[in-house]
mmCIF file of C-alpha atoms in Angstrom:
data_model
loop_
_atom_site.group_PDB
_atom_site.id
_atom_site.type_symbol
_atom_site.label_atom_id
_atom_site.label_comp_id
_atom_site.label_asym_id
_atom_site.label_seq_id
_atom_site.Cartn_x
_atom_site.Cartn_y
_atom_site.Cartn_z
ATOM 1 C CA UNK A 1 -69.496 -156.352 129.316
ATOM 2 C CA UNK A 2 -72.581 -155.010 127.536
ATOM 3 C CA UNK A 3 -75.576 -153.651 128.869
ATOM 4 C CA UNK A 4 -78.983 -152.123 127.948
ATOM 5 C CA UNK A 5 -80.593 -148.715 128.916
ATOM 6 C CA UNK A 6 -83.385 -148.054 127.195
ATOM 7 C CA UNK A 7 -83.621 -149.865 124.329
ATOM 8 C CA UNK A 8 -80.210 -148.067 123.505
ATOM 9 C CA UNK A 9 -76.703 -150.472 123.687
ATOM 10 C CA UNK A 10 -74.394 -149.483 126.588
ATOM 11 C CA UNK A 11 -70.747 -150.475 126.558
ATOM 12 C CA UNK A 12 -68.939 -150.492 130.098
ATOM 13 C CA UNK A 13 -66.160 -151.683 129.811
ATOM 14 C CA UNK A 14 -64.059 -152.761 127.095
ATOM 15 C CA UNK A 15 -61.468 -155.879 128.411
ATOM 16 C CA UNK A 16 -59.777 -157.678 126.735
ATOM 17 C CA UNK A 17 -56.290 -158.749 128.443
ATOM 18 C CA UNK A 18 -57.277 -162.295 129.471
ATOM 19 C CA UNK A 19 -58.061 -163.555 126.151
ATOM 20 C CA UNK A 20 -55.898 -165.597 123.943
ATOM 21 C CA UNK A 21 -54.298 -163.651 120.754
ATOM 22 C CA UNK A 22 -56.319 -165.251 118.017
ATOM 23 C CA UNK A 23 -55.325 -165.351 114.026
ATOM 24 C CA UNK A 24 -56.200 -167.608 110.969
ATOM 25 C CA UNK A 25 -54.134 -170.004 109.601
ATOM 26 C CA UNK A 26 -50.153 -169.962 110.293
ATOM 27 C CA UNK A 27 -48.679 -166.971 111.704
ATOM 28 C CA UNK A 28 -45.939 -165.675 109.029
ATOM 29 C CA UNK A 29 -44.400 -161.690 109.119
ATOM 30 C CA UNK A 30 -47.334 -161.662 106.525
ATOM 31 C CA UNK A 31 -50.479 -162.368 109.165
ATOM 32 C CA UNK A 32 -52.238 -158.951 109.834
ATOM 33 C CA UNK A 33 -54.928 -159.999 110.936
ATOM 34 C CA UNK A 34 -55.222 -160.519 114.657
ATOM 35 C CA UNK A 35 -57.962 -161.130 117.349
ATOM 36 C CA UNK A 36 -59.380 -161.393 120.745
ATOM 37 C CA UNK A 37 -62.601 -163.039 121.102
ATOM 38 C CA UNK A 38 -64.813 -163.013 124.118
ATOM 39 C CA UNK A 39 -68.426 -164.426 124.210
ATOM 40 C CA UNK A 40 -70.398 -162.069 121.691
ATOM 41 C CA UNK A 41 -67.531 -159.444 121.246
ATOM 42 C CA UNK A 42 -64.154 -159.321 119.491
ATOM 43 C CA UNK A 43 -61.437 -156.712 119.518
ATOM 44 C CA UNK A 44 -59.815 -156.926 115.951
ATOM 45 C CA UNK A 45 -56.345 -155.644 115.037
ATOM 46 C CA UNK A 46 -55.717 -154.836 111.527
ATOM 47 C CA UNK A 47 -51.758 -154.472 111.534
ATOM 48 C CA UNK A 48 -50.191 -152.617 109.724
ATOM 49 C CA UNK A 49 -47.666 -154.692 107.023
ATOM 50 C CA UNK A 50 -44.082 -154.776 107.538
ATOM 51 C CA UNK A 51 -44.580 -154.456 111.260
ATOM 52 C CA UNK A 52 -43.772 -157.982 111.709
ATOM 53 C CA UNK A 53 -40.518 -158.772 110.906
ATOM 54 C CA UNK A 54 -38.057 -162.083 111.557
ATOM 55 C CA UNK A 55 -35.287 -160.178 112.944
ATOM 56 C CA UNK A 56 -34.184 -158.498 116.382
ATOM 57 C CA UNK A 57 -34.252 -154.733 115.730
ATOM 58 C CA UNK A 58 -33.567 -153.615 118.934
ATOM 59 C CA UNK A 59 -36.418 -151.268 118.472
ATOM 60 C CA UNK A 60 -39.929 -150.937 119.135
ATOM 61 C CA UNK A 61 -41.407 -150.562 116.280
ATOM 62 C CA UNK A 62 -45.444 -148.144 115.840
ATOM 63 C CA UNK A 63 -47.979 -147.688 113.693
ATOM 64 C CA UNK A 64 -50.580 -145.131 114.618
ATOM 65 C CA UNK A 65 -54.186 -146.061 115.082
ATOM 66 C CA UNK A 66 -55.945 -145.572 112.440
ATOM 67 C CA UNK A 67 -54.006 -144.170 109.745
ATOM 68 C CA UNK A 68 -51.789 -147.414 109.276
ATOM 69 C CA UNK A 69 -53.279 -149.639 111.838
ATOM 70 C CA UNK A 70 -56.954 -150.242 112.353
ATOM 71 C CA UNK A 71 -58.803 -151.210 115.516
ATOM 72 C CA UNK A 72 -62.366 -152.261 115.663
ATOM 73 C CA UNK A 73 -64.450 -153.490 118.639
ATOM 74 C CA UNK A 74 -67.547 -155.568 117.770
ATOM 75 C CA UNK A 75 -70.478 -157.021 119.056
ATOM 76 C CA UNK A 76 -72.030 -159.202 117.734
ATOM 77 C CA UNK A 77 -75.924 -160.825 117.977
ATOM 78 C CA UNK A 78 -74.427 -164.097 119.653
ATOM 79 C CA UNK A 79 -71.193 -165.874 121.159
ATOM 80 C CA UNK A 80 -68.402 -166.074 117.743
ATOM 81 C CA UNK A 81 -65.597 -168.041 116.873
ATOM 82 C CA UNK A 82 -62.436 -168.275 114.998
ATOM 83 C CA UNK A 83 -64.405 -169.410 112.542
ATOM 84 C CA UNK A 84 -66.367 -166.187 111.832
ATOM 85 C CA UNK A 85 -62.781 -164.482 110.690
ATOM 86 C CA UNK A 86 -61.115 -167.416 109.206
ATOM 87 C CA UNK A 87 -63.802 -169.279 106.951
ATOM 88 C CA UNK A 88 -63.473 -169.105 103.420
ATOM 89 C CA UNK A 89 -67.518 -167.812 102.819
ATOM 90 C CA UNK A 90 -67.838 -165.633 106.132
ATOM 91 C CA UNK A 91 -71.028 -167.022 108.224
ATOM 92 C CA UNK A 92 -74.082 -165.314 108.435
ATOM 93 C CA UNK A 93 -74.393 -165.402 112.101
ATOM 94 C CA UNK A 94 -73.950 -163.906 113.997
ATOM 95 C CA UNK A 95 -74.384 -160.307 113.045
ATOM 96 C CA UNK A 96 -72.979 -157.294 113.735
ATOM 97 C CA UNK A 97 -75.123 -155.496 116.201
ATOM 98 C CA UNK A 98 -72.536 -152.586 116.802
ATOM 99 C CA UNK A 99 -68.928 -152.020 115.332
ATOM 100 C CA UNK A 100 -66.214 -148.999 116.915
ATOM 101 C CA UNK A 101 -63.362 -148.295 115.383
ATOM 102 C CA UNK A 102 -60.913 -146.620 117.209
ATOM 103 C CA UNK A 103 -60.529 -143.158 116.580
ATOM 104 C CA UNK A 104 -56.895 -142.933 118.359
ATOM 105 C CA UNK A 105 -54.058 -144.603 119.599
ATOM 106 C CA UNK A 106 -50.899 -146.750 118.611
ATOM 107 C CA UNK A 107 -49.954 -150.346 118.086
ATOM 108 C CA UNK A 108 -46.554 -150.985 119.339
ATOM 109 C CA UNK A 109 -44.403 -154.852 118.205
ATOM 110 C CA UNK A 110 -41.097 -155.163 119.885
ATOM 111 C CA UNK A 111 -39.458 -158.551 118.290
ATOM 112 C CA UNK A 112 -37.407 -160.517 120.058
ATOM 113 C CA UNK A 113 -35.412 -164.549 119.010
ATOM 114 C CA UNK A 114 -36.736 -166.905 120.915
ATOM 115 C CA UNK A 115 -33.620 -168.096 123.259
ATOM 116 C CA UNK A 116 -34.136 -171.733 122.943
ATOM 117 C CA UNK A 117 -35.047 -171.864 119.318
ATOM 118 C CA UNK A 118 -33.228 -168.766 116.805
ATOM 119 C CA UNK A 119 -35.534 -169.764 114.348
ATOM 120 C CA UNK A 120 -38.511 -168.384 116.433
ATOM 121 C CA UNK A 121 -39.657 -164.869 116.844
ATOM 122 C CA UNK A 122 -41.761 -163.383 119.410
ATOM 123 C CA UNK A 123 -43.596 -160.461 118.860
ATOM 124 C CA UNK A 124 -45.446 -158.722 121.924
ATOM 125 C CA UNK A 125 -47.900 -156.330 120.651
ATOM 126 C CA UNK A 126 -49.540 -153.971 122.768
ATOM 127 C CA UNK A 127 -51.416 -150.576 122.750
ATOM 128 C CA UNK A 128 -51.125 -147.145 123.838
ATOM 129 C CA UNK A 129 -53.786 -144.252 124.112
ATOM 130 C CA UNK A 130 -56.707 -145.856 122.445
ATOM 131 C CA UNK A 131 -59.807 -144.162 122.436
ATOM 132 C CA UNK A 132 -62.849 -145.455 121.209
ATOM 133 C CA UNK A 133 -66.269 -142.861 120.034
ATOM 134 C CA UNK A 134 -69.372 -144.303 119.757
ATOM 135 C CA UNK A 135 -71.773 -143.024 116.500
ATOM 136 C CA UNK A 136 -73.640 -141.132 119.181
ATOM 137 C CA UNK A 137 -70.187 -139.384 119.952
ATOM 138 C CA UNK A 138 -69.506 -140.515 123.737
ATOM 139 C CA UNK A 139 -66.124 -141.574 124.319
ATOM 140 C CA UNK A 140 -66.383 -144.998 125.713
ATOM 141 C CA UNK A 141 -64.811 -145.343 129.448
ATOM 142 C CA UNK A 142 -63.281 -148.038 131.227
ATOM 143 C CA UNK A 143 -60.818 -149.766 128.736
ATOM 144 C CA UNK A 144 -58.631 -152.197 129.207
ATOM 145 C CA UNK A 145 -56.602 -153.163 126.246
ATOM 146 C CA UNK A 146 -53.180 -152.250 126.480
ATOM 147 C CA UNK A 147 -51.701 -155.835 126.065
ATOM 148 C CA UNK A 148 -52.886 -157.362 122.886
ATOM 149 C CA UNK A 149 -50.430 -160.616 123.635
ATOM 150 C CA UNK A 150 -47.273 -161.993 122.123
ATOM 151 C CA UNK A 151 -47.174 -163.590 118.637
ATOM 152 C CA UNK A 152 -44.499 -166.008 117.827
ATOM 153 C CA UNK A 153 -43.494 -166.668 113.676
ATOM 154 C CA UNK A 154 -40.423 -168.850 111.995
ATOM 155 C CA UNK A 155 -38.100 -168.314 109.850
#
């Protein structure tokens, strides 16, 4: 939700956690890009590689936000697509009107063989600790993006 205060952008909330887990193409242990997309805004995971693996670990695996992960939250000028992240020539529009990286926080995968199918993998991907600063420095407030959603790749 996105709201204006004086001319100036303010950012209430940041929710993701009903949206679908978006990526281009196939998903392989290779995809790192990842998405949620809601009207005008998009929370965008840039995973770190190897994090994604066709085995059962047993572990969870991390990567720390931002030094091998990045996380961005954008809004953009109009209602975007899959299309916007997975066309070959990137469209013009809609624009960026702000982008937040976040400053903190960690991605967690935990892997798992799908039961009915051992040559499917699910990985659930979620967050912990995220903290997003705007340029003006405030530390934006009511998140909601601890579950980024489940994943599943083949052998």
């Amino acid at each position: 939700m996105v709201s204006c205060s004086d001319g100036e952008l303010q950012i209430e909330t940041i929710d993701f956690d009903d949206e679908a887990l978006d990526f281009c193409g196939t998903a392989t242990t290779q995809t790192e890009l990842l998405f949620k997309l809601k009207a005008s805004e998009a929370l965008i995971l840039d995973l770190q590689s190897g994090l994604l693996q066709n085995e059962v670990t047993g572990d969870t695996l991390e990567s720390p936000i931002p030094a091998q992960s990045q996380l961005v939250y954008r809004i953009l000028s109009e209602d975007v697509s899959d299309s916007y992240f997975c066309d070959a020539i990137p469209p013009v529009v809609p624009s960026v009107v702000e982008e937040i990286p976040a400053e903190s926080g960690t991605v967690y995968v935990f892997t798992s063989q799908n039961p009915n199918d051992t040559t499917q993998f699910e990985h659930r991907i979620w967050f912990k600790d995220v903290s997003f600063v705007n340029e003006a420095g405030e530390r934006l407030t009511n998140l909601t993006v601890d579950e980024f959603g489940t994943l599943q790749t083949s052998n």
